[in-house]
PDB file of C-alpha atoms in Angstrom:
ATOM      1  CA  MET S  14      20.858  -5.763 -36.651  1.00 55.00           C
ATOM      2  CA  PRO S  15      19.028  -4.848 -33.377  1.00 57.00           C
ATOM      3  CA  VAL S  16      20.558  -2.391 -30.991  1.00 52.00           C
ATOM      4  CA  PRO S  17      21.138  -3.705 -27.525  1.00 55.00           C
ATOM      5  CA  LEU S  18      19.071  -2.100 -25.055  1.00 52.00           C
ATOM      6  CA  GLU S  19      20.907   0.264 -22.619  1.00 58.00           C
ATOM      7  CA  LEU S  20      19.668  -0.397 -19.252  1.00 56.00           C
ATOM      8  CA  GLN S  21      19.158   2.125 -16.483  1.00 62.00           C
ATOM      9  CA  LYS S  22      21.407   1.654 -13.995  1.00 63.00           C
ATOM     10  CA  PRO S  23      20.457   1.922  -9.987  1.00 63.00           C
ATOM     11  CA  PHE S  24      22.355   4.053  -7.702  1.00 66.00           C
ATOM     12  CA  VAL S  25      24.408   1.143  -5.524  1.00 69.00           C
ATOM     13  CA  SER S  26      24.059   1.596  -1.907  1.00 80.00           C
ATOM     14  CA  THR S  27      26.747   1.103   0.823  1.00 93.00           C
ATOM     15  CA  PRO S  28      26.249  -1.395   3.713  1.00 95.00           C
ATOM     16  CA  GLU S  29      26.325   1.019   6.442  1.00 96.00           C
ATOM     17  CA  TYR S  30      23.469   2.885   4.477  1.00 96.00           C
ATOM     18  CA  LEU S  31      21.251  -0.072   4.132  1.00 97.00           C
ATOM     19  CA  ALA S  32      21.937  -0.774   7.574  1.00 97.00           C
ATOM     20  CA  ASN S  33      20.288   2.605   9.127  1.00 96.00           C
ATOM     21  CA  LEU S  34      17.701   2.048   6.207  1.00 96.00           C
ATOM     22  CA  ARG S  35      16.405  -1.072   7.791  1.00 97.00           C
ATOM     23  CA  ALA S  36      16.534   0.246  11.173  1.00 97.00           C
ATOM     24  CA  TYR S  37      14.305   3.016  10.105  1.00 97.00           C
ATOM     25  CA  LYS S  38      11.942   1.088   9.081  1.00 97.00           C
ATOM     26  CA  LYS S  39      11.493  -0.760  12.318  1.00 97.00           C
ATOM     27  CA  THR S  40      11.242   2.588  14.474  1.00 97.00           C
ATOM     28  CA  LYS S  41       7.514   4.206  14.708  1.00 97.00           C
ATOM     29  CA  HIS S  42       7.168   6.505  12.331  1.00 98.00           C
ATOM     30  CA  GLN S  43       4.337   7.535   9.686  1.00 99.00           C
ATOM     31  CA  ILE S  44       4.595   4.946   6.958  1.00 99.00           C
ATOM     32  CA  ALA S  45       4.759   5.495   3.127  1.00 99.00           C
ATOM     33  CA  PHE S  46       2.877   3.185   0.964  1.00 99.00           C
ATOM     34  CA  GLY S  47       2.498   2.837  -2.796  1.00 99.00           C
ATOM     35  CA  TRP S  48       0.679   0.628  -5.146  1.00 99.00           C
ATOM     36  CA  LEU S  49       2.935  -0.390  -7.908  1.00 98.00           C
ATOM     37  CA  GLY S  50       1.995  -0.898 -11.098  1.00 97.00           C
ATOM     38  CA  GLY S  51       5.401  -2.220 -12.568  1.00 93.00           C
ATOM     39  CA  SER S  52       5.801  -4.901  -9.932  1.00 97.00           C
ATOM     40  CA  GLY S  53       5.238  -7.787 -11.919  1.00 97.00           C
ATOM     41  CA  GLY S  54       6.675  -9.608 -14.665  1.00 96.00           C
ATOM     42  CA  ASP S  55      10.485 -10.030 -15.450  1.00 96.00           C
ATOM     43  CA  GLY S  56      11.809  -6.710 -15.298  1.00 94.00           C
ATOM     44  CA  LYS S  57      13.628  -6.404 -18.664  1.00 92.00           C
ATOM     45  CA  PHE S  58      12.399  -2.962 -19.190  1.00 90.00           C
ATOM     46  CA  ALA S  59      15.059  -0.229 -20.332  1.00 91.00           C
ATOM     47  CA  SER S  60      13.332   2.372 -17.565  1.00 92.00           C
ATOM     48  CA  LEU S  61      13.709   1.910 -13.769  1.00 95.00           C
ATOM     49  CA  GLN S  62       9.865   2.898 -14.128  1.00 95.00           C
ATOM     50  CA  LYS S  63       8.542  -0.884 -14.011  1.00 92.00           C
ATOM     51  CA  ARG S  64      11.616  -2.481 -11.891  1.00 96.00           C
ATOM     52  CA  TRP S  65      11.813  -2.644  -8.281  1.00 97.00           C
ATOM     53  CA  GLU S  66      15.270  -0.892  -8.498  1.00 96.00           C
ATOM     54  CA  GLY S  67      13.643   2.641  -9.300  1.00 96.00           C
ATOM     55  CA  VAL S  68      11.439   2.369  -6.044  1.00 97.00           C
ATOM     56  CA  PRO S  69      12.646   4.719  -3.439  1.00 97.00           C
ATOM     57  CA  ASP S  70      14.072   3.685  -0.673  1.00 97.00           C
ATOM     58  CA  SER S  71      12.261   5.486   1.907  1.00 96.00           C
ATOM     59  CA  LEU S  72       8.711   3.518   1.015  1.00 98.00           C
ATOM     60  CA  ASP S  73       7.697   1.283   3.737  1.00 99.00           C
ATOM     61  CA  ILE S  74       4.993  -1.030   2.045  1.00 99.00           C
ATOM     62  CA  VAL S  75       4.339  -1.579  -1.613  1.00 99.00           C
ATOM     63  CA  SER S  76       1.289  -3.014  -2.669  1.00 99.00           C
ATOM     64  CA  LEU S  77       1.856  -5.570  -5.689  1.00 99.00           C
ATOM     65  CA  TRP S  78      -0.761  -3.648  -8.082  1.00 98.00           C
ATOM     66  CA  GLY S  79       1.140  -5.446 -11.122  1.00 98.00           C
ATOM     67  CA  GLY S  80       1.294  -8.775  -9.663  1.00 98.00           C
ATOM     68  CA  ILE S  81       3.830 -10.954  -8.413  1.00 98.00           C
ATOM     69  CA  PRO S  82       7.418 -10.854 -10.189  1.00 98.00           C
ATOM     70  CA  THR S  83       8.057 -13.875 -12.803  1.00 97.00           C
ATOM     71  CA  ALA S  84       9.935 -16.752 -10.409  1.00 97.00           C
ATOM     72  CA  GLY S  85      13.696 -16.497 -11.055  1.00 97.00           C
ATOM     73  CA  SER S  86      13.785 -13.510 -13.152  1.00 97.00           C
ATOM     74  CA  PRO S  87      15.801  -9.951 -12.536  1.00 97.00           C
ATOM     75  CA  GLN S  88      12.456  -8.539 -11.158  1.00 98.00           C
ATOM     76  CA  MET S  89      12.089 -11.265  -8.424  1.00 98.00           C
ATOM     77  CA  ALA S  90      15.620 -10.991  -7.677  1.00 98.00           C
ATOM     78  CA  ALA S  91      15.037  -6.913  -7.368  1.00 98.00           C
ATOM     79  CA  MET S  92      12.042  -7.393  -5.395  1.00 98.00           C
ATOM     80  CA  ARG S  93      13.579  -9.809  -2.848  1.00 99.00           C
ATOM     81  CA  SER S  94      16.468  -7.314  -2.465  1.00 98.00           C
ATOM     82  CA  ALA S  95      13.907  -4.451  -1.711  1.00 98.00           C
ATOM     83  CA  GLN S  96      13.057  -6.607   0.873  1.00 99.00           C
ATOM     84  CA  THR S  97      16.132  -7.721   2.865  1.00 98.00           C
ATOM     85  CA  ASP S  98      18.310  -5.078   1.903  1.00 98.00           C
ATOM     86  CA  ARG S  99      16.020  -2.126   1.946  1.00 98.00           C
ATOM     87  CA  GLY S 100      13.406  -3.333   4.762  1.00 98.00           C
ATOM     88  CA  ILE S 101      10.402  -2.716   1.925  1.00 99.00           C
ATOM     89  CA  LYS S 102       7.478  -5.065   2.629  1.00 99.00           C
ATOM     90  CA  VAL S 103       5.451  -6.030  -0.022  1.00 99.00           C
ATOM     91  CA  VAL S 104       1.753  -7.160   0.014  1.00 99.00           C
ATOM     92  CA  TYR S 105      -0.176  -9.217  -2.463  1.00 99.00           C
ATOM     93  CA  VAL S 106      -3.276  -7.772  -3.339  1.00 99.00           C
ATOM     94  CA  LYS S 107      -6.783  -8.589  -4.589  1.00 98.00           C
ATOM     95  CA  PHE S 108     -10.366  -7.439  -4.653  1.00 98.00           C
ATOM     96  CA  ALA S 109     -12.538  -9.062  -2.406  1.00 98.00           C
ATOM     97  CA  ASP S 110     -15.576  -9.205  -5.278  1.00 98.00           C
ATOM     98  CA  ASP S 111     -17.197 -12.302  -6.051  1.00 98.00           C
ATOM     99  CA  GLU S 112     -14.228 -13.832  -8.377  1.00 98.00           C
ATOM    100  CA  LEU S 113     -12.295 -14.061  -4.721  1.00 98.00           C
ATOM    101  CA  ILE S 114     -14.567 -16.677  -3.510  1.00 98.00           C
ATOM    102  CA  ALA S 115     -15.383 -18.294  -7.335  1.00 98.00           C
ATOM    103  CA  PRO S 116     -13.229 -21.246  -6.633  1.00 98.00           C
ATOM    104  CA  PHE S 117     -14.896 -22.226  -3.001  1.00 99.00           C
ATOM    105  CA  GLU S 118     -18.228 -22.827  -1.691  1.00 98.00           C
ATOM    106  CA  LYS S 119     -19.893 -19.744  -0.626  1.00 98.00           C
ATOM    107  CA  SER S 120     -20.180 -20.841   3.131  1.00 98.00           C
ATOM    108  CA  PRO S 121     -18.445 -20.443   6.295  1.00 99.00           C
ATOM    109  CA  ASN S 122     -15.998 -23.259   5.610  1.00 99.00           C
ATOM    110  CA  GLY S 123     -15.411 -21.546   1.818  1.00 99.00           C
ATOM    111  CA  ILE S 124     -14.203 -18.582   3.742  1.00 99.00           C
ATOM    112  CA  LYS S 125     -12.222 -20.817   5.587  1.00 99.00           C
ATOM    113  CA  LEU S 126     -10.673 -22.348   2.681  1.00 99.00           C
ATOM    114  CA  LEU S 127      -9.821 -19.250   0.746  1.00 99.00           C
ATOM    115  CA  ALA S 128      -8.108 -17.984   3.888  1.00 99.00           C
ATOM    116  CA  LYS S 129      -5.963 -20.761   4.026  1.00 99.00           C
ATOM    117  CA  ALA S 130      -5.295 -20.575   0.276  1.00 99.00           C
ATOM    118  CA  LEU S 131      -4.560 -16.489   0.440  1.00 99.00           C
ATOM    119  CA  ALA S 132      -1.865 -17.602   3.702  1.00 99.00           C
ATOM    120  CA  ASP S 133      -0.262 -20.301   1.283  1.00 99.00           C
ATOM    121  CA  THR S 134       0.260 -17.798  -1.686  1.00 98.00           C
ATOM    122  CA  LEU S 135       2.060 -15.548   0.663  1.00 98.00           C
ATOM    123  CA  THR S 136       4.295 -18.217   2.334  1.00 98.00           C
ATOM    124  CA  LYS S 137       4.853 -19.833  -1.265  1.00 98.00           C
ATOM    125  CA  ASN S 138       6.220 -16.353  -2.482  1.00 98.00           C
ATOM    126  CA  ASN S 139       7.568 -15.028   0.554  1.00 98.00           C
ATOM    127  CA  ILE S 140       5.188 -12.058   0.517  1.00 99.00           C
ATOM    128  CA  ASP S 141       4.935 -10.262   3.636  1.00 99.00           C
ATOM    129  CA  GLY S 142       0.976  -9.344   3.821  1.00 99.00           C
ATOM    130  CA  PHE S 143      -1.826  -9.164   2.255  1.00 99.00           C
ATOM    131  CA  ASP S 144      -3.751  -6.048   0.932  1.00 99.00           C
ATOM    132  CA  ILE S 145      -7.725  -6.332   0.853  1.00 99.00           C
ATOM    133  CA  ASP S 146      -9.260  -3.855  -1.967  1.00 99.00           C
ATOM    134  CA  TYR S 147     -12.734  -3.465  -1.026  1.00 99.00           C
ATOM    135  CA  GLU S 148     -15.035  -1.399  -2.784  1.00 98.00           C
ATOM    136  CA  PRO S 149     -18.495  -3.167  -2.509  1.00 97.00           C
ATOM    137  CA  ASN S 150     -20.738  -0.127  -3.496  1.00 96.00           C
ATOM    138  CA  VAL S 151     -18.334   1.398  -6.016  1.00 94.00           C
ATOM    139  CA  GLY S 152     -16.055  -1.030  -7.544  1.00 89.00           C
ATOM    140  CA  GLY S 153     -16.526  -2.503 -11.200  1.00 86.00           C
ATOM    141  CA  GLY S 154     -17.923  -6.251 -11.320  1.00 88.00           C
ATOM    142  CA  SER S 155     -19.844  -8.010  -8.895  1.00 96.00           C
ATOM    143  CA  TRP S 156     -19.755  -7.549  -5.110  1.00 97.00           C
ATOM    144  CA  THR S 157     -22.313  -9.521  -3.693  1.00 97.00           C
ATOM    145  CA  PHE S 158     -20.927 -12.187  -0.951  1.00 98.00           C
ATOM    146  CA  PHE S 159     -18.589  -9.968   0.474  1.00 98.00           C
ATOM    147  CA  LYS S 160     -20.867  -7.044   0.408  1.00 98.00           C
ATOM    148  CA  VAL S 161     -22.685  -8.865   3.100  1.00 98.00           C
ATOM    149  CA  LYS S 162     -21.002  -7.177   6.136  1.00 98.00           C
ATOM    150  CA  SER S 163     -20.589 -10.437   8.294  1.00 98.00           C
ATOM    151  CA  ASN S 164     -19.122 -12.331   5.423  1.00 99.00           C
ATOM    152  CA  MET S 165     -16.089  -9.798   5.084  1.00 99.00           C
ATOM    153  CA  THR S 166     -15.642 -10.030   8.683  1.00 99.00           C
ATOM    154  CA  LEU S 167     -15.594 -13.878   8.959  1.00 99.00           C
ATOM    155  CA  LEU S 168     -13.094 -13.493   6.060  1.00 99.00           C
ATOM    156  CA  LEU S 169     -10.892 -11.428   8.278  1.00 99.00           C
ATOM    157  CA  LYS S 170     -11.036 -13.138  11.177  1.00 99.00           C
ATOM    158  CA  GLU S 171      -9.978 -16.484   9.263  1.00 99.00           C
ATOM    159  CA  LEU S 172      -7.216 -14.464   7.854  1.00 99.00           C
ATOM    160  CA  SER S 173      -6.236 -13.418  11.260  1.00 99.00           C
ATOM    161  CA  ALA S 174      -5.271 -16.599  12.051  1.00 99.00           C
ATOM    162  CA  PHE S 175      -2.116 -16.522   9.490  1.00 99.00           C
ATOM    163  CA  MET S 176      -1.456 -12.557   9.630  1.00 99.00           C
ATOM    164  CA  GLY S 177      -2.266  -9.255  11.052  1.00 99.00           C
ATOM    165  CA  PRO S 178      -1.765  -8.103  14.537  1.00 98.00           C
ATOM    166  CA  LYS S 179      -3.349 -11.332  16.371  1.00 98.00           C
ATOM    167  CA  ALA S 180      -1.513 -13.822  14.391  1.00 98.00           C
ATOM    168  CA  GLY S 181       2.002 -13.674  15.426  1.00 97.00           C
ATOM    169  CA  THR S 182       3.827 -14.346  12.241  1.00 98.00           C
ATOM    170  CA  GLY S 183       4.665 -10.610  11.415  1.00 98.00           C
ATOM    171  CA  LYS S 184       2.554 -10.635   7.686  1.00 99.00           C
ATOM    172  CA  LEU S 185       0.520  -7.723   7.317  1.00 99.00           C
ATOM    173  CA  LEU S 186      -3.009  -7.712   7.244  1.00 99.00           C
ATOM    174  CA  ILE S 187      -4.491  -4.023   5.162  1.00 99.00           C
ATOM    175  CA  VAL S 188      -7.936  -3.377   3.749  1.00 99.00           C
ATOM    176  CA  ASP S 189      -8.094  -0.581   1.249  1.00 99.00           C
ATOM    177  CA  GLY S 190     -10.954   1.209  -0.322  1.00 98.00           C
ATOM    178  CA  GLU S 191     -14.514   1.564   1.369  1.00 98.00           C
ATOM    179  CA  VAL S 192     -13.281   0.977   4.707  1.00 99.00           C
ATOM    180  CA  ASN S 193     -15.916   2.596   6.458  1.00 98.00           C
ATOM    181  CA  TYR S 194     -18.261  -0.338   4.951  1.00 98.00           C
ATOM    182  CA  LEU S 195     -16.395  -2.591   7.649  1.00 99.00           C
ATOM    183  CA  GLU S 196     -17.889  -3.668  10.952  1.00 99.00           C
ATOM    184  CA  ALA S 197     -16.162  -2.654  14.108  1.00 99.00           C
ATOM    185  CA  ALA S 198     -15.108  -6.022  14.406  1.00 98.00           C
ATOM    186  CA  ALA S 199     -12.532  -5.051  11.687  1.00 98.00           C
ATOM    187  CA  GLY S 200     -10.447  -2.985  14.175  1.00 98.00           C
ATOM    188  CA  PRO S 201      -8.299  -5.437  16.205  1.00 99.00           C
ATOM    189  CA  LEU S 202      -7.580  -7.440  13.083  1.00 99.00           C
ATOM    190  CA  LEU S 203      -6.155  -5.303  10.859  1.00 99.00           C
ATOM    191  CA  ASP S 204      -2.499  -3.761  10.582  1.00 99.00           C
ATOM    192  CA  TYR S 205      -3.719  -0.846   8.562  1.00 99.00           C
ATOM    193  CA  ALA S 206      -7.125   0.425   6.575  1.00 99.00           C
ATOM    194  CA  ILE S 207      -5.976   2.871   3.750  1.00 99.00           C
ATOM    195  CA  ALA S 208      -8.676   5.228   2.612  1.00 99.00           C
ATOM    196  CA  GLN S 209      -8.451   5.796  -1.253  1.00 99.00           C
ATOM    197  CA  ALA S 210      -8.683   9.763  -0.215  1.00 99.00           C
ATOM    198  CA  TYR S 211      -8.535  10.883  -3.950  1.00 98.00           C
ATOM    199  CA  TYR S 212      -8.818  14.361  -5.074  1.00 98.00           C
ATOM    200  CA  THR S 213      -9.552  15.517  -1.368  1.00 98.00           C
ATOM    201  CA  THR S 214      -9.311  19.359  -1.593  1.00 98.00           C
ATOM    202  CA  ASN S 215      -9.220  20.019   2.108  1.00 99.00           C
ATOM    203  CA  ALA S 216      -8.220  18.816   5.904  1.00 99.00           C
ATOM    204  CA  ALA S 217     -11.650  18.572   6.748  1.00 99.00           C
ATOM    205  CA  GLY S 218     -12.628  16.032   3.842  1.00 99.00           C
ATOM    206  CA  LEU S 219      -9.548  13.940   5.407  1.00 99.00           C
ATOM    207  CA  GLN S 220     -11.040  14.819   8.510  1.00 99.00           C
ATOM    208  CA  SER S 221     -14.349  13.183   7.402  1.00 99.00           C
ATOM    209  CA  ARG S 222     -13.070   9.869   6.049  1.00 99.00           C
ATOM    210  CA  TYR S 223     -11.099   9.214   9.566  1.00 99.00           C
ATOM    211  CA  ASN S 224     -14.255  10.034  11.887  1.00 99.00           C
ATOM    212  CA  ALA S 225     -15.777   7.474  10.281  1.00 99.00           C
ATOM    213  CA  ILE S 226     -13.846   4.651  11.173  1.00 99.00           C
ATOM    214  CA  ALA S 227     -12.346   6.171  14.500  1.00 99.00           C
ATOM    215  CA  SER S 228     -14.758   4.455  16.601  1.00 99.00           C
ATOM    216  CA  TRP S 229     -12.822   1.019  15.873  1.00 99.00           C
ATOM    217  CA  CYS S 230      -9.481   2.491  14.122  1.00 99.00           C
ATOM    218  CA  PRO S 231      -6.549   3.910  16.373  1.00 99.00           C
ATOM    219  CA  PRO S 232      -5.094   7.106  13.824  1.00 99.00           C
ATOM    220  CA  GLU S 233      -2.017   5.012  13.664  1.00 99.00           C
ATOM    221  CA  LYS S 234      -3.620   2.666  11.627  1.00 99.00           C
ATOM    222  CA  PHE S 235      -4.962   4.910   9.346  1.00 99.00           C
ATOM    223  CA  ILE S 236      -3.345   5.624   5.841  1.00 99.00           C
ATOM    224  CA  VAL S 237      -4.428   8.156   3.387  1.00 99.00           C
ATOM    225  CA  THR S 238      -3.752   8.079  -0.452  1.00 99.00           C
ATOM    226  CA  GLU S 239      -3.937   9.717  -3.677  1.00 99.00           C
ATOM    227  CA  ASP S 240      -4.642   8.971  -7.399  1.00 99.00           C
ATOM    228  CA  PHE S 241      -1.321   9.133  -9.091  1.00 99.00           C
ATOM    229  CA  GLU S 242      -2.362   7.553 -12.324  1.00 98.00           C
ATOM    230  CA  ALA S 243      -4.294  11.120 -12.930  1.00 98.00           C
ATOM    231  CA  GLY S 244      -2.340  13.341 -10.628  1.00 98.00           C
ATOM    232  CA  TRP S 245       1.262  12.413 -10.969  1.00 99.00           C
ATOM    233  CA  LYS S 246       2.243  15.646 -12.697  1.00 99.00           C
ATOM    234  CA  THR S 247       0.912  18.012  -9.983  1.00 98.00           C
ATOM    235  CA  GLY S 248       1.208  15.646  -7.085  1.00 99.00           C
ATOM    236  CA  GLY S 249      -2.670  15.357  -7.016  1.00 99.00           C
ATOM    237  CA  SER S 250      -5.183  17.676  -6.821  1.00 98.00           C
ATOM    238  CA  SER S 251      -5.200  21.543  -5.737  1.00 98.00           C
ATOM    239  CA  TYR S 252      -5.619  21.126  -1.905  1.00 99.00           C
ATOM    240  CA  GLN S 253      -5.974  24.150   0.360  1.00 99.00           C
ATOM    241  CA  ASP S 254      -4.359  24.144   3.578  1.00 98.00           C
ATOM    242  CA  ALA S 255      -4.462  26.244   6.658  1.00 97.00           C
ATOM    243  CA  ILE S 256      -0.891  27.148   7.003  1.00 98.00           C
ATOM    244  CA  TYR S 257       0.753  26.798   3.829  1.00 98.00           C
ATOM    245  CA  GLY S 258      -2.296  27.716   1.532  1.00 99.00           C
ATOM    246  CA  THR S 259      -2.558  26.062  -1.868  1.00 99.00           C
ATOM    247  CA  ILE S 260      -0.494  22.774  -2.124  1.00 99.00           C
ATOM    248  CA  PRO S 261      -0.491  19.231  -4.004  1.00 99.00           C
ATOM    249  CA  SER S 262      -3.033  17.250  -2.135  1.00 99.00           C
ATOM    250  CA  LEU S 263      -0.393  14.555  -1.274  1.00 99.00           C
ATOM    251  CA  ILE S 264       1.380  17.021   0.490  1.00 99.00           C
ATOM    252  CA  GLY S 265      -1.438  18.193   2.097  1.00 99.00           C
ATOM    253  CA  MET S 266      -2.121  14.715   3.152  1.00 99.00           C
ATOM    254  CA  ALA S 267       1.341  14.370   4.368  1.00 99.00           C
ATOM    255  CA  TYR S 268       0.766  17.227   6.568  1.00 99.00           C
ATOM    256  CA  TRP S 269      -2.583  16.327   7.936  1.00 99.00           C
ATOM    257  CA  GLN S 270      -2.709  14.930  11.055  1.00 99.00           C
ATOM    258  CA  PRO S 271      -6.163  13.162  12.604  1.00 99.00           C
ATOM    259  CA  THR S 272      -7.446  15.280  15.502  1.00 99.00           C
ATOM    260  CA  GLN S 273      -7.483  12.073  17.268  1.00 99.00           C
ATOM    261  CA  GLY S 274      -3.604  11.787  17.027  1.00 99.00           C
ATOM    262  CA  ARG S 275      -0.835  11.025  14.569  1.00 99.00           C
ATOM    263  CA  LYS S 276      -2.040   9.018  11.296  1.00 99.00           C
ATOM    264  CA  GLY S 277      -0.211   5.859   9.958  1.00 99.00           C
ATOM    265  CA  GLY S 278       1.115   7.320   6.761  1.00 99.00           C
ATOM    266  CA  ALA S 279       0.389   8.261   3.197  1.00 99.00           C
ATOM    267  CA  GLY S 280       0.681   6.960   0.089  1.00 99.00           C
ATOM    268  CA  THR S 281      -0.270   6.968  -3.606  1.00 99.00           C
ATOM    269  CA  TYR S 282      -2.234   4.698  -6.286  1.00 99.00           C
ATOM    270  CA  HIS S 283       0.062   3.958  -9.287  1.00 99.00           C
ATOM    271  CA  MET S 284       3.450   5.175  -7.621  1.00 98.00           C
ATOM    272  CA  GLU S 285       5.371   4.372 -10.752  1.00 98.00           C
ATOM    273  CA  TYR S 286       3.727   7.248 -12.722  1.00 98.00           C
ATOM    274  CA  GLU S 287       5.652   9.305 -10.779  1.00 98.00           C
ATOM    275  CA  TYR S 288       9.064   8.149 -11.694  1.00 98.00           C
ATOM    276  CA  ALA S 289       8.523  10.468 -14.864  1.00 97.00           C
ATOM    277  CA  ASN S 290       8.823  13.690 -12.661  1.00 98.00           C
ATOM    278  CA  THR S 291      12.114  15.494 -12.004  1.00 97.00           C
ATOM    279  CA  PRO S 292      13.344  14.512  -9.539  1.00 97.00           C
ATOM    280  CA  ASP S 293      11.556  10.647  -9.629  1.00 97.00           C
ATOM    281  CA  TYR S 294       8.959  10.562  -7.265  1.00 98.00           C
ATOM    282  CA  LYS S 295       9.398  14.057  -6.197  1.00 98.00           C
ATOM    283  CA  TYR S 296       6.371  14.383  -4.660  1.00 99.00           C
ATOM    284  CA  LEU S 297       6.398  11.317  -2.979  1.00 99.00           C
ATOM    285  CA  ARG S 298       9.647  12.033  -1.576  1.00 98.00           C
ATOM    286  CA  GLN S 299       8.724  15.264  -0.254  1.00 98.00           C
ATOM    287  CA  ALA S 300       5.452  13.511   1.380  1.00 99.00           C
ATOM    288  CA  ILE S 301       7.848  11.003   2.910  1.00 98.00           C
ATOM    289  CA  GLN S 302      10.168  14.149   4.306  1.00 98.00           C
ATOM    290  CA  ILE S 303       7.374  16.039   5.436  1.00 99.00           C
ATOM    291  CA  MET S 304       5.933  12.900   7.801  1.00 99.00           C
ATOM    292  CA  ASN S 305       9.224  11.885   8.513  1.00 96.00           C
ATOM    293  CA  PRO S 306      12.196  14.473   8.634  1.00 93.00           C
ATOM    294  CA  ALA S 307      15.590  13.698   8.012  1.00 83.00           C
ATOM    295  CA  VAL S 308      17.983  13.702  10.980  1.00 69.00           C
ATOM    296  CA  HIS S 309      21.258  15.339   9.934  1.00 54.00           C
TER     297      HIS S 309
END
């Protein structure tokens, strides 16, 4: 006979703790962001690594790198709990490559219809926003249509009727990747611009990335991220800090601030890989604590 699968059981939080956690999420602070490769499916995994219950409570925004959970599944219920009980915002993510526009006409009207379809996806699935992965020069596949900057700007303008700072809906509009390739008109339309600052080794490298968009992106909208698909065991690459010496790059990102003001936050790609560290998510938790020290 098959042996029953023994599931890891998540920590059970008190109502008071959860209320305080949600209140914290509403304050102005440097946010913690992560792309979660285990976001989708039905959640029937023994380990918490690919289940929403394993995501650290202090995460502010999780991008659904593994897709939207299966409707009616334990994974969907756990994601809903993360949203409602722990105040975690979840965002749908898609590449802005030629596949994105493929079902529609390559025209202004086609872009308008695409924006409406994406907004409908958020509404249908009760998702808190949209994360556009924009890599027209370095991403794989075909990127001809939205590599034209005016087309990308028009997409953001059409989306801004449904999400982002101008919409008034509370839905987030985020671009990650080659944010330096965006037109300045994107600035007022976005909640966050996220740099894939992978393997950055010092503050000068991070500052250079921000300077490239500083004319249109306030520092509090700028988030830096590290690749934990490759670097989860060590907290990223080796980073030279003027005060702390040689430290993991994610920790360097947490300490770093643009010369122009406080940054928006920091995070990791394939955050779930770090669940295997001891303690789980040790580098991400340390980064969160550096950016937002606990008040005792």
